[in-house]
Coordinates of C-alpha atoms in Angstrom, one line a residue:
M239 CA -40.5 -37.3 25.6
Q240 CA -44.1 -36.2 25.8
G241 CA -43.5 -34.7 29.3
A242 CA -40.5 -32.7 28.1
A243 CA -42.6 -31.3 25.3
M244 CA -45.3 -30.3 27.8
H245 CA -42.8 -28.5 30.0
L246 CA -41.3 -26.7 27.0
K247 CA -44.7 -25.6 25.9
K248 CA -45.5 -24.4 29.4
Y249 CA -42.4 -22.3 29.6
L250 CA -42.9 -20.9 26.1
L251 CA -46.5 -19.9 27.0
K252 CA -45.3 -18.2 30.2
G253 CA -42.6 -16.3 28.3
L254 CA -45.1 -15.2 25.6
H255 CA -47.5 -14.0 28.3
R256 CA -44.8 -12.0 30.1
L257 CA -43.6 -10.6 26.8
Q258 CA -47.1 -9.4 25.9
K259 CA -47.5 -7.9 29.4
G260 CA -44.2 -6.0 29.4
P261 CA -42.3 -4.7 32.5
G262 CA -45.6 -3.7 34.2
Y263 CA -44.4 -0.2 35.0
T264 CA -45.0 3.3 33.8
Y265 CA -41.9 5.4 32.9
K266 CA -42.0 7.2 36.2
E267 CA -42.3 4.0 38.2
L268 CA -39.4 2.4 36.3
L269 CA -37.1 5.4 37.0
V270 CA -38.0 5.3 40.7
W271 CA -37.4 1.6 40.8
Y272 CA -34.0 2.0 39.1
C273 CA -32.8 4.8 41.4
D274 CA -33.9 2.9 44.4
N275 CA -32.3 -0.5 43.5
T276 CA -29.1 0.4 41.5
N277 CA -25.6 0.0 42.9
T278 CA -24.5 3.3 41.5
H279 CA -24.3 5.8 44.4
G280 CA -25.7 9.0 42.9
P281 CA -29.2 7.8 41.9
K282 CA -29.9 6.4 45.3
R283 CA -29.3 9.7 47.0
I284 CA -31.7 11.4 44.6
I285 CA -34.5 9.2 46.0
C286 CA -33.6 9.1 49.6
E287 CA -32.7 12.7 50.4
G288 CA -34.8 15.8 50.9
P289 CA -35.8 18.2 48.1
K290 CA -32.6 20.4 48.4
K291 CA -30.2 17.5 48.5
K292 CA -32.1 15.8 45.7
A293 CA -31.4 18.8 43.5
M294 CA -27.8 18.8 44.6
W295 CA -27.3 15.1 44.0
F296 CA -29.1 15.3 40.7
V297 CA -26.7 18.0 39.4
L298 CA -23.7 16.1 40.7
T299 CA -24.8 12.8 39.2
L300 CA -25.5 14.5 35.8
L301 CA -22.1 16.3 35.9
F302 CA -20.1 13.1 36.8
T303 CA -22.0 11.1 34.2
S304 CA -21.0 13.7 31.6
L305 CA -17.4 13.5 32.7
V306 CA -17.4 9.7 32.4
C307 CA -18.9 9.8 28.9
W308 CA -16.3 12.4 27.8
Q309 CA -13.5 10.3 29.2
W310 CA -14.9 7.2 27.6
G311 CA -15.1 8.9 24.3
L312 CA -11.4 9.9 24.5
F313 CA -10.3 6.4 25.4
I314 CA -12.3 4.8 22.7
K315 CA -11.0 7.3 20.1
T316 CA -7.5 6.6 21.2
Y317 CA -8.0 2.9 20.9
L318 CA -9.6 3.2 17.4
N319 CA -6.5 5.2 16.2
W320 CA -4.7 1.8 16.1
E321 CA -1.4 3.2 17.4
V322 CA 1.6 1.0 17.7
S323 CA 4.6 1.0 19.9
V324 CA 8.0 -0.1 18.7
S325 CA 10.2 -2.5 20.7
L326 CA 13.9 -3.3 20.0
S327 CA 15.3 -6.6 20.9
I328 CA 18.8 -8.1 20.3
G329 CA 19.3 -11.8 19.6
F330 CA 22.3 -14.0 18.9
K331 CA 22.2 -17.0 16.6
T332 CA 23.8 -18.5 13.5
M333 CA 22.4 -16.6 10.5
D334 CA 22.0 -17.3 6.8
F335 CA 24.4 -15.4 4.7
P336 CA 22.7 -12.7 2.6
A337 CA 22.2 -12.9 -1.1
V338 CA 24.9 -10.8 -2.9
T339 CA 24.2 -9.2 -6.3
I340 CA 27.2 -8.0 -8.3
C341 CA 27.1 -6.0 -11.6
N342 CA 29.5 -4.1 -13.8
A343 CA 29.0 -0.4 -13.9
S344 CA 28.9 -0.7 -17.7
P345 CA 26.0 -2.7 -19.0
F346 CA 27.6 -3.8 -22.3
Q347 CA 30.9 -4.4 -23.9
Y348 CA 31.5 -1.6 -26.4
S349 CA 33.1 -4.0 -28.9
K350 CA 29.8 -5.9 -29.1
V351 CA 27.3 -3.0 -29.2
Q352 CA 29.4 -0.6 -31.3
H353 CA 27.5 -1.5 -34.5
L354 CA 24.2 -0.5 -32.8
L355 CA 25.5 2.8 -31.4
K356 CA 27.6 3.9 -34.4
D357 CA 25.2 6.6 -35.7
L358 CA 24.4 7.7 -32.2
D359 CA 28.1 8.0 -31.2
T360 CA 28.8 10.0 -34.3
L361 CA 26.0 12.3 -33.6
M362 CA 27.1 12.6 -29.9
E363 CA 30.6 13.6 -31.0
A364 CA 29.1 16.3 -33.2
V365 CA 26.9 17.5 -30.3
L366 CA 30.0 17.8 -28.0
G367 CA 31.9 19.6 -30.7
R368 CA 29.1 22.1 -31.1
I369 CA 28.9 22.7 -27.4
L370 CA 32.6 22.9 -26.8
G371 CA 33.3 25.4 -29.6
P372 CA 34.4 26.1 -33.2
E373 CA 37.8 24.4 -32.9
L374 CA 36.4 20.9 -32.3
S375 CA 33.5 21.6 -34.7
Q376 CA 35.9 22.1 -37.6
V377 CA 37.4 18.6 -37.0
N378 CA 33.9 17.0 -37.3
A379 CA 32.6 19.2 -40.1
T380 CA 33.0 16.6 -42.8
T381 CA 31.3 13.8 -40.8
A382 CA 27.9 12.7 -42.2
L383 CA 25.3 12.7 -39.5
N384 CA 22.1 10.6 -39.2
L385 CA 19.7 13.4 -38.2
S386 CA 16.7 11.1 -38.1
I387 CA 17.7 10.3 -34.5
W388 CA 18.2 14.0 -33.7
H389 CA 14.8 15.2 -34.9
H390 CA 12.8 13.2 -32.3
T391 CA 14.5 14.8 -29.2
P392 CA 17.1 17.4 -30.1
L393 CA 19.2 19.4 -27.8
V394 CA 18.9 23.2 -28.0
F395 CA 20.5 26.4 -26.7
I396 CA 18.3 28.7 -24.7
N397 CA 19.6 32.3 -24.5
E398 CA 18.0 33.9 -21.5
Q399 CA 19.8 37.3 -21.8
N400 CA 16.3 38.7 -22.2
P401 CA 14.2 36.8 -19.6
H402 CA 10.9 38.0 -21.2
H403 CA 11.8 36.8 -24.7
P404 CA 14.3 33.8 -24.5
V405 CA 15.8 32.7 -27.8
V406 CA 15.8 29.0 -28.6
L407 CA 18.4 27.7 -31.1
D408 CA 18.9 24.1 -32.3
L409 CA 22.5 23.0 -32.1
F410 CA 22.5 22.1 -35.8
E411 CA 20.8 25.2 -37.1
D412 CA 22.6 27.8 -39.1
N413 CA 20.3 30.6 -38.1
F414 CA 17.2 31.3 -36.0
N415 CA 14.8 30.4 -38.8
G416 CA 15.0 26.7 -38.2
S417 CA 17.0 25.5 -41.2
A418 CA 19.1 22.4 -40.5
S419 CA 22.4 21.3 -42.0
S420 CA 24.1 17.9 -42.1
S421 CA 27.0 19.1 -40.1
P422 CA 27.7 21.6 -37.4
A423 CA 28.5 25.1 -38.5
P424 CA 31.4 26.9 -36.9
G425 CA 31.2 30.3 -35.4
R426 CA 27.9 30.0 -33.5
P427 CA 26.4 33.2 -32.0
C428 CA 25.8 31.2 -28.8
S429 CA 27.9 28.9 -26.7
A430 CA 27.5 26.9 -23.6
R431 CA 29.1 29.6 -21.6
R432 CA 26.3 32.1 -22.4
C433 CA 23.4 29.7 -23.0
K434 CA 21.7 26.9 -21.2
V435 CA 21.5 23.5 -22.8
A436 CA 18.0 22.0 -22.8
M437 CA 16.3 19.0 -24.3
R438 CA 13.3 19.6 -26.6
L439 CA 10.5 17.1 -26.3
C440 CA 7.6 17.3 -28.8
S441 CA 4.4 15.4 -29.4
H442 CA 1.6 15.4 -32.0
N443 CA 4.0 15.8 -34.9
G444 CA 5.9 18.6 -33.3
T445 CA 2.9 20.8 -32.5
T446 CA 3.2 20.5 -28.7
C447 CA 6.7 20.9 -27.3
T448 CA 8.3 21.3 -23.9
F449 CA 11.8 22.0 -22.8
R450 CA 13.7 20.2 -20.1
N451 CA 16.4 22.5 -18.7
F452 CA 19.7 21.4 -17.2
S453 CA 22.2 23.3 -15.1
S454 CA 25.1 21.7 -16.8
A455 CA 25.8 20.6 -20.3
T456 CA 27.3 17.4 -19.0
Q457 CA 23.9 16.4 -17.5
A458 CA 22.1 17.4 -20.6
V459 CA 24.2 15.3 -23.1
T460 CA 24.2 12.3 -20.6
E461 CA 20.5 12.3 -20.3
W462 CA 20.0 12.8 -24.0
Y463 CA 22.4 9.9 -24.9
T464 CA 20.8 7.6 -22.4
L465 CA 17.3 8.4 -23.8
Q466 CA 18.5 7.6 -27.4
A467 CA 20.3 4.4 -26.3
T468 CA 17.1 3.3 -24.5
N469 CA 15.3 3.7 -27.8
I470 CA 17.9 1.5 -29.6
F471 CA 18.2 -1.3 -26.9
A472 CA 14.4 -1.5 -26.6
Q473 CA 14.2 -2.9 -30.1
V474 CA 16.9 -5.6 -29.5
P475 CA 15.8 -9.1 -28.2
N476 CA 16.7 -9.9 -24.7
Q477 CA 18.9 -12.9 -25.7
E478 CA 21.1 -10.6 -27.8
L479 CA 21.4 -8.1 -25.0
V480 CA 22.6 -10.8 -22.6
A481 CA 25.2 -11.8 -25.2
M482 CA 26.5 -8.2 -25.4
G483 CA 27.1 -8.0 -21.7
Y484 CA 30.0 -9.1 -19.5
P485 CA 30.0 -13.0 -19.1
A486 CA 30.4 -14.4 -15.6
E487 CA 33.7 -16.2 -16.4
R488 CA 35.3 -12.8 -17.4
L489 CA 33.8 -10.8 -14.5
I490 CA 34.5 -13.2 -11.6
L491 CA 38.2 -14.0 -11.4
A492 CA 38.3 -15.6 -7.9
C493 CA 35.8 -16.6 -5.3
L494 CA 36.1 -18.0 -1.8
F495 CA 33.3 -18.5 0.8
G496 CA 34.7 -19.2 4.2
A497 CA 37.1 -22.0 3.7
E498 CA 35.3 -23.4 0.6
P499 CA 36.4 -22.3 -2.9
C500 CA 33.7 -21.2 -5.4
N501 CA 33.5 -19.8 -8.9
Y502 CA 31.2 -18.2 -11.4
R503 CA 29.0 -21.3 -11.6
N504 CA 27.9 -20.6 -8.0
F505 CA 26.3 -17.4 -9.2
T506 CA 22.8 -17.0 -10.7
P507 CA 22.7 -14.7 -13.8
I508 CA 20.0 -12.1 -14.1
F509 CA 19.7 -9.3 -16.7
H510 CA 19.3 -5.8 -15.4
P511 CA 18.4 -3.1 -17.9
D512 CA 20.7 -0.5 -16.2
Y513 CA 23.7 -2.7 -15.6
G514 CA 23.4 -5.5 -18.1
N515 CA 24.4 -9.0 -16.8
C516 CA 24.3 -9.2 -13.0
Y517 CA 25.2 -12.3 -10.9
I518 CA 23.6 -13.3 -7.6
F519 CA 25.4 -15.4 -5.0
N520 CA 23.4 -17.4 -2.5
W521 CA 20.0 -16.3 -4.0
G522 CA 18.3 -19.4 -2.6
M523 CA 16.1 -20.1 -5.6
T524 CA 17.1 -23.7 -6.3
E525 CA 19.4 -24.4 -3.4
K526 CA 19.3 -23.9 0.4
A527 CA 20.6 -20.6 1.7
L528 CA 24.2 -20.9 3.0
P529 CA 24.8 -20.3 6.7
S530 CA 27.7 -18.3 8.0
A531 CA 29.8 -20.3 10.4
N532 CA 31.2 -17.4 12.4
P533 CA 31.5 -13.6 12.2
G534 CA 34.6 -12.1 10.8
T535 CA 36.4 -11.7 7.5
E536 CA 37.7 -15.3 7.3
F537 CA 34.1 -16.7 7.3
G538 CA 32.6 -14.3 4.7
L539 CA 32.7 -14.0 0.9
K540 CA 35.8 -13.0 -0.9
L541 CA 35.8 -11.9 -4.5
I542 CA 38.2 -10.6 -7.1
L543 CA 36.4 -9.0 -10.1
D544 CA 37.6 -7.8 -13.5
M545 CA 35.6 -4.8 -14.6
G546 CA 37.2 -4.6 -18.1
Q547 CA 37.1 -0.9 -18.1
E548 CA 38.9 -0.7 -21.4
D549 CA 35.7 -2.0 -23.1
Y550 CA 33.2 0.4 -21.5
V551 CA 30.7 2.2 -23.6
P552 CA 32.2 5.8 -23.6
F553 CA 29.0 7.9 -23.6
L554 CA 26.7 5.5 -21.8
T555 CA 28.8 4.9 -18.7
S556 CA 30.8 7.5 -16.9
T557 CA 31.5 5.5 -13.7
A558 CA 34.0 2.7 -13.4
G559 CA 33.8 0.0 -10.8
A560 CA 31.4 -2.7 -9.5
R561 CA 27.9 -2.2 -8.3
L562 CA 26.8 -4.5 -5.5
M563 CA 23.9 -5.1 -3.2
L564 CA 23.0 -7.3 -0.2
H565 CA 19.4 -8.5 0.1
E566 CA 17.2 -11.4 1.3
Q567 CA 17.0 -14.7 -0.5
R568 CA 14.3 -14.9 -3.2
S569 CA 14.0 -11.1 -3.4
Y570 CA 14.6 -9.1 -6.6
P571 CA 17.7 -6.9 -6.4
F572 CA 16.8 -3.3 -7.1
I573 CA 20.5 -2.5 -7.4
K574 CA 20.2 0.9 -9.0
E575 CA 18.3 2.3 -6.0
E576 CA 19.7 0.3 -3.1
G577 CA 23.2 -0.8 -4.3
I578 CA 26.6 0.7 -3.6
Y579 CA 29.8 1.1 -5.7
A580 CA 33.1 -0.6 -5.1
M581 CA 36.1 1.3 -6.6
A582 CA 38.5 -0.2 -9.1
G583 CA 42.0 -0.7 -7.7
M584 CA 40.7 -0.9 -4.2
E585 CA 40.0 -3.6 -1.6
T586 CA 36.5 -3.0 -0.2
S587 CA 35.6 -4.6 3.1
I588 CA 31.9 -4.7 4.0
G589 CA 30.8 -5.6 7.6
V590 CA 27.2 -6.5 7.8
L591 CA 24.7 -6.1 10.7
V592 CA 21.1 -7.4 10.4
D593 CA 17.9 -5.6 11.2
K594 CA 14.7 -7.5 11.1
L595 CA 11.5 -5.4 10.8
Q596 CA 8.2 -6.9 11.9
R597 CA 5.2 -4.6 11.3
K598 CA 1.6 -5.2 12.5
G599 CA -1.0 -5.6 9.8
E600 CA -4.5 -4.4 9.6
P601 CA -5.9 -2.3 11.2
Y602 CA -2.6 -0.9 12.7
S603 CA -0.9 -0.3 9.4
Q604 CA -1.3 -0.8 5.6
C605 CA 1.4 -3.4 5.3
T606 CA 1.0 -6.6 3.3
K607 CA 2.3 -10.1 3.8
N608 CA 2.7 -11.3 0.2
G609 CA 1.2 -8.5 -1.9
S610 CA -2.0 -10.4 -2.8
D611 CA -4.1 -7.5 -1.4
V612 CA -2.3 -4.8 -3.5
P613 CA -4.3 -3.6 -6.5
I614 CA -1.2 -3.5 -8.7
Q615 CA 0.0 -6.3 -11.0
N616 CA 3.5 -7.2 -9.8
L617 CA 5.5 -7.3 -13.1
Y618 CA 8.5 -8.8 -11.2
S619 CA 6.6 -11.9 -10.2
S620 CA 7.9 -13.6 -13.4
Y621 CA 11.3 -13.8 -11.5
N622 CA 9.5 -15.9 -8.8
T623 CA 10.6 -13.4 -6.2
T624 CA 8.9 -12.1 -3.0
Y625 CA 6.8 -9.0 -2.9
S626 CA 8.5 -5.6 -2.2
I627 CA 7.3 -2.0 -2.3
Q628 CA 10.0 -1.2 -4.8
A629 CA 8.6 -3.8 -7.2
C630 CA 5.1 -2.4 -6.6
I631 CA 6.1 1.2 -7.3
R632 CA 7.9 0.3 -10.5
S633 CA 5.1 -1.9 -11.7
C634 CA 2.6 0.9 -11.0
F635 CA 4.8 3.3 -13.1
Q636 CA 4.9 0.9 -16.0
E637 CA 1.1 0.5 -15.7
H638 CA 0.7 4.3 -16.0
M639 CA 3.3 4.4 -18.8
I640 CA 1.3 1.9 -20.9
R641 CA -2.0 3.6 -20.2
E642 CA -0.8 7.1 -21.0
C643 CA 1.8 6.5 -23.6
G644 CA 0.7 3.2 -25.2
C645 CA 4.0 1.4 -24.6
G646 CA 6.3 0.3 -21.8
H647 CA 9.6 1.7 -20.7
Y648 CA 12.7 -0.3 -21.3
L649 CA 13.9 -0.2 -17.7
Y650 CA 10.9 -2.2 -16.3
P651 CA 9.3 -5.5 -17.1
L652 CA 6.4 -5.7 -19.7
P653 CA 2.9 -7.1 -19.2
D654 CA 1.8 -9.7 -21.8
K655 CA 1.2 -8.5 -25.4
R656 CA 2.8 -5.1 -24.8
K657 CA 5.8 -3.5 -26.5
Y658 CA 8.7 -1.3 -25.4
C659 CA 8.7 2.3 -26.5
N660 CA 10.7 3.2 -29.6
N661 CA 10.8 6.2 -31.9
Q662 CA 9.6 4.2 -35.0
E663 CA 6.3 2.8 -33.5
F664 CA 5.7 5.4 -30.8
P665 CA 7.2 8.7 -31.9
D666 CA 5.7 10.7 -29.0
W667 CA 6.9 8.4 -26.2
A668 CA 9.8 10.6 -25.0
H669 CA 7.5 13.6 -24.4
C670 CA 4.9 11.4 -22.6
Y671 CA 7.6 9.7 -20.5
S672 CA 9.1 13.0 -19.5
A673 CA 5.7 14.4 -18.4
L674 CA 4.9 11.2 -16.5
R675 CA 8.2 11.1 -14.8
I676 CA 7.7 14.5 -13.1
S677 CA 4.0 14.0 -12.4
M678 CA 3.2 14.4 -8.7
A679 CA -0.2 12.9 -9.2
Q680 CA 1.3 9.7 -10.7
R681 CA 3.7 9.4 -7.7
E682 CA 1.0 9.9 -5.1
T683 CA -1.3 7.4 -6.8
C684 CA 1.4 4.7 -6.8
I685 CA 2.5 5.4 -3.3
Y686 CA -1.1 5.3 -2.1
A687 CA -1.8 2.0 -3.9
C688 CA 1.4 0.2 -2.9
K689 CA 2.0 -1.2 0.6
E690 CA 5.0 -2.0 2.6
S691 CA 5.9 -5.6 3.4
C692 CA 5.0 -6.7 6.9
N693 CA 8.2 -8.6 7.4
D694 CA 11.5 -7.2 6.1
T695 CA 15.2 -7.7 6.6
Q696 CA 17.7 -4.9 6.2
Y697 CA 21.4 -5.2 6.0
K698 CA 23.4 -2.4 7.5
M699 CA 26.9 -2.1 6.0
T700 CA 30.1 -0.7 7.4
I701 CA 32.4 0.0 4.5
S702 CA 36.2 0.4 4.5
M703 CA 38.6 0.6 1.6
A704 CA 42.3 0.3 1.0
V705 CA 44.5 0.3 -2.1
W706 CA 44.9 -3.1 -3.7
P707 CA 47.2 -4.5 -4.7
S708 CA 50.1 -2.6 -3.2
E709 CA 52.9 -1.4 -5.3
A710 CA 55.2 -4.1 -3.9
S711 CA 52.8 -6.9 -4.8
E712 CA 51.0 -5.8 -7.9
D713 CA 53.5 -7.3 -10.3
W714 CA 53.1 -10.9 -9.1
I715 CA 49.4 -10.6 -8.4
F716 CA 48.6 -9.3 -11.9
H717 CA 50.9 -12.0 -13.4
V718 CA 49.0 -14.8 -11.6
L719 CA 45.6 -13.4 -12.4
S720 CA 46.5 -12.8 -16.0
Q721 CA 47.7 -16.4 -16.4
E722 CA 44.6 -17.8 -14.8
R723 CA 42.3 -15.7 -17.0
D724 CA 44.0 -15.7 -20.3
Q725 CA 46.7 -18.4 -19.9
S726 CA 49.2 -15.7 -20.8
S727 CA 52.6 -15.1 -19.4
N728 CA 52.2 -11.4 -20.0
I729 CA 50.2 -9.0 -17.7
T730 CA 46.8 -8.5 -19.3
L731 CA 45.1 -6.9 -16.3
S732 CA 45.6 -3.5 -14.8
R733 CA 44.8 -1.7 -11.6
K734 CA 42.0 0.4 -13.2
G735 CA 39.9 -2.7 -13.8
I736 CA 40.4 -4.9 -10.7
V737 CA 38.1 -4.9 -7.7
K738 CA 38.5 -7.0 -4.5
L739 CA 35.6 -7.5 -2.1
N740 CA 35.3 -8.9 1.4
I741 CA 31.7 -9.3 2.7
Y742 CA 31.2 -10.7 6.2
F743 CA 29.1 -10.5 9.3
Q744 CA 30.6 -8.2 11.9
E745 CA 28.9 -10.1 14.7
F746 CA 26.0 -12.6 15.1
N747 CA 23.9 -10.2 17.1
Y748 CA 20.8 -9.2 15.2
R749 CA 18.3 -6.6 16.0
T750 CA 14.6 -7.2 15.8
I751 CA 12.4 -4.1 15.5
E752 CA 8.9 -5.2 16.2
E753 CA 5.6 -3.3 16.3
S754 CA 3.0 -4.1 18.9
A755 CA -0.4 -2.6 19.7
A756 CA 0.1 0.5 21.9
N757 CA -3.5 0.2 23.2
N758 CA -5.1 -3.2 23.4
I759 CA -8.5 -4.3 24.7
V760 CA -7.2 -4.8 28.2
W761 CA -5.9 -1.3 28.3
L762 CA -9.3 0.0 27.1
L763 CA -11.4 -1.9 29.6
S764 CA -9.1 -0.9 32.4
N765 CA -9.4 2.8 31.7
L766 CA -13.1 2.6 31.1
G767 CA -13.7 0.8 34.3
G768 CA -11.3 3.1 36.2
Q769 CA -13.1 6.3 35.1
F770 CA -16.5 4.8 35.8
G771 CA -15.5 3.6 39.3
F772 CA -13.7 6.9 40.2
W773 CA -16.5 9.3 39.1
M774 CA -19.6 7.2 39.7
G775 CA -18.6 4.4 42.1
G776 CA -20.0 1.8 39.7
S777 CA -19.0 -1.5 38.2
V778 CA -20.0 -3.8 35.3
L779 CA -23.1 -4.8 37.2
C780 CA -24.2 -1.2 37.2
L781 CA -23.9 -1.1 33.4
I782 CA -26.0 -4.3 33.3
E783 CA -28.7 -2.6 35.4
F784 CA -28.7 0.4 33.1
G785 CA -29.0 -1.9 30.1
E786 CA -32.0 -3.6 31.9
I787 CA -33.8 -0.3 32.4
I788 CA -33.2 0.6 28.7
I789 CA -34.8 -2.7 27.6
D790 CA -37.8 -2.0 29.9
F791 CA -38.1 1.4 28.4
V792 CA -38.2 0.0 25.0
W793 CA -40.9 -2.6 25.9
I794 CA -43.1 0.0 27.5
T795 CA -42.8 2.1 24.5
I796 CA -43.7 -0.8 22.2
I797 CA -46.7 -1.8 24.3
K798 CA -48.0 1.8 24.3
L799 CA -47.5 2.1 20.5
V800 CA -49.4 -1.2 20.0
A801 CA -52.3 0.0 22.3
L802 CA -52.4 3.3 20.4
A803 CA -52.6 1.4 17.0
K804 CA -55.4 -0.8 18.3
S805 CA -57.4 2.3 19.5
V806 CA -56.9 3.9 16.1
R807 CA -58.2 0.8 14.3
Q808 CA -61.3 0.7 16.6
K809 CA -62.1 4.3 16.0
R810 CA -61.8 3.7 12.2
A811 CA -64.1 0.7 12.5
Q812 CA -66.7 2.7 14.4
A813 CA -66.6 5.5 11.8
R814 CA -68.1 3.1 9.2
Y815 CA -71.5 3.2 10.9
D816 CA -73.8 6.2 10.0
G817 CA -75.6 6.2 13.4
P818 CA -74.6 5.3 16.9
P819 CA -72.9 1.9 17.3
P820 CA -75.2 -1.1 17.9
T821 CA -75.8 -2.4 21.3
V822 CA -74.6 -5.7 22.6
A823 CA -78.1 -7.2 22.4
E824 CA -78.3 -6.2 18.8
L825 CA -75.0 -7.7 18.0
V826 CA -76.0 -11.0 19.7
E827 CA -79.3 -11.1 17.9
A828 CA -77.6 -10.4 14.5
H829 CA -75.1 -13.1 15.2
T830 CA -77.7 -15.8 16.1
N831 CA -80.7 -14.7 14.0
F832 CA -80.0 -14.3 10.2
G833 CA -83.4 -12.7 9.6
F834 CA -82.7 -9.9 12.1
Q835 CA -83.1 -6.4 10.6
P836 CA -81.7 -3.5 12.6
D837 CA -83.9 -0.5 13.3
S838 CA -83.5 1.9 10.5
A839 CA -85.8 4.6 11.9
M840 CA -83.1 6.8 13.4
P841 CA -82.7 10.4 13.0
G842 CA -80.2 11.8 10.6
P843 CA -79.9 13.3 7.2
D844 CA -79.3 10.0 5.5
A845 CA -82.2 8.1 7.1
G846 CA -84.3 8.2 4.0
A847 CA -81.5 7.0 1.8
Y848 CA -80.8 4.1 4.2
R849 CA -84.5 3.0 4.1
R850 CA -84.5 2.9 0.4
E851 CA -81.8 0.2 0.4
Q852 CA -83.4 -3.2 -0.2
N853 CA -80.6 -5.2 1.4
P854 CA -79.3 -3.4 4.4
P855 CA -75.8 -4.5 5.4
I856 CA -75.5 -7.0 8.3
P857 CA -73.0 -6.0 10.9
G858 CA -69.9 -8.2 10.5
T859 CA -68.6 -7.8 14.1
P860 CA -69.1 -11.0 16.0
P861 CA -70.3 -11.0 19.6
P862 CA -67.6 -10.8 22.3
N863 CA -65.9 -14.1 23.2
Y864 CA -66.4 -14.4 26.9
D865 CA -63.5 -16.7 27.8
S866 CA -64.1 -16.0 31.5
L867 CA -67.3 -18.0 31.3
R868 CA -65.6 -21.2 30.0
L869 CA -63.5 -23.7 31.9
Q870 CA -59.9 -24.4 30.7
P871 CA -57.3 -26.8 32.0
L872 CA -55.0 -25.4 34.7
D873 CA -51.8 -26.0 32.7
V874 CA -52.9 -23.5 30.0
I875 CA -53.6 -20.4 32.0
E876 CA -50.3 -19.2 33.7
S877 CA -49.8 -16.6 36.3
D878 CA -47.1 -13.9 36.6
S879 CA -45.8 -15.4 39.8
E880 CA -43.3 -18.2 40.0
G881 CA -46.0 -20.8 40.5
D882 CA -47.0 -23.2 37.8
A883 CA -50.7 -22.4 37.5
I884 CA -53.7 -20.5 38.9

């Protein structure tokens, strides 16, 4: 153990000695040594050739070195762009059947929400009568209107016959002075044929107003009614809204998955603000996802739905049919943005093909695996669903809505301890929402903050339709369905409310679209080495040699700087003496004889002042330590050679 310690100490002392000594060359000697010993071809010729060829080879070496550095910079920049290449592969296997979300086009049954919409519907009829003309206005002239709804966001006529001075007229005003009446007045000076219909949105007690123009009165009254209905439904508890929608047992008349029968109990209910009660088949929340045995219609999902079109809300829903969407298990269905319609009185067949997207993460793209690195609170996490960019964008909009308007919009989930917007508590919310809705800054902020999912599955659909049931079979089909639904011998169903769906895999081939690194580290090293070898005839060892000379340059510079610092300190120490520096004999005498007094009789302007000092300073510099006159063990003093001692 003691011998190992001695050897370690010996090698450490040798390393320290060489470190203090440095490379042992000057800058010029180091360059000559490098050019003479390197494996790179150009520098050798600079040393070996004559003066003219030396100049020629110096220019060529400098030129090719510049070319190599330029090419290296291009390759490194390309590598750091983190580009990807996309590969498409086709596989074949048994696949899980997608989750299927089905909604009615009408979110509520009119018979259950009529008491909430009574005043709004009456006002809507008056608005339509005012737009359509005096004839219909006379019919509704005696109807009492609740204008408290109207005053928040009224519809107006904008007469643009004079583009420089457009005239704005409220639909319920008798003249241009702004007086309002409780009923529409006949014989208006402006009609929808000559004027545009716009929505007036005001804030700060009507002091700041903007107008949202529409190209058609149909769009204007639809948007206006939806905005007012949103204000009403936002104040109703969610449990009551669910009770006002279409129940599953009424919506789903028949269900068959492959050869196995199913019913409405096999669907998971979920409330969607735009479509009311929606139902999800094979969502995979509490049960395992169902596999599809084979491709084809006979092995898919077959449904017969009753839309109940006779109980639609007349002004809220103008489309009849079923809204459906195919999506992954445990993902939230954004059916308004990604869903499709199935027509009433038709059999709709949907063939499904599967695309699986696999994106590379950082640093190649900004995708996220589970949304944990996205700086937006996912408001849809309460549904226990996976992350999606749609959920992030809508959560971001709701966050902006709460921050700017003080309340949340009815169409999106709410954070804790927040309220939905309504005219009573937040009278300016419609103006704020309209401004935020068209704000480009808000959109860019949310798009920048949200990230795509790294792994995604998309279902490509091929849709075909046919009339169902046919005229020859509709009588018995409607009889059977009516008896099963209402236990009635009479026909209680009609073609305008029945939808038949067939959803199936067209084939079990699935496509995988996968991103891979276009330029990996092997590509980078190959190109760097190829350019270096082509222009300079070098290899990795040449780079190591170049690194070695750089290190030697650094050490020589450090040693010179240390020597310069020592010389500066010595000059400063000598400057403290008034006269010439003491001799060696004087320093030895001062070091050994404490009574020694240096000779003060020396010329100079300060000689008199120096004599008057009673206690002259004793030089503090000790005599030199002559180590060469002392004997030391051989294992302490090391040589620069490979021998152990001198």
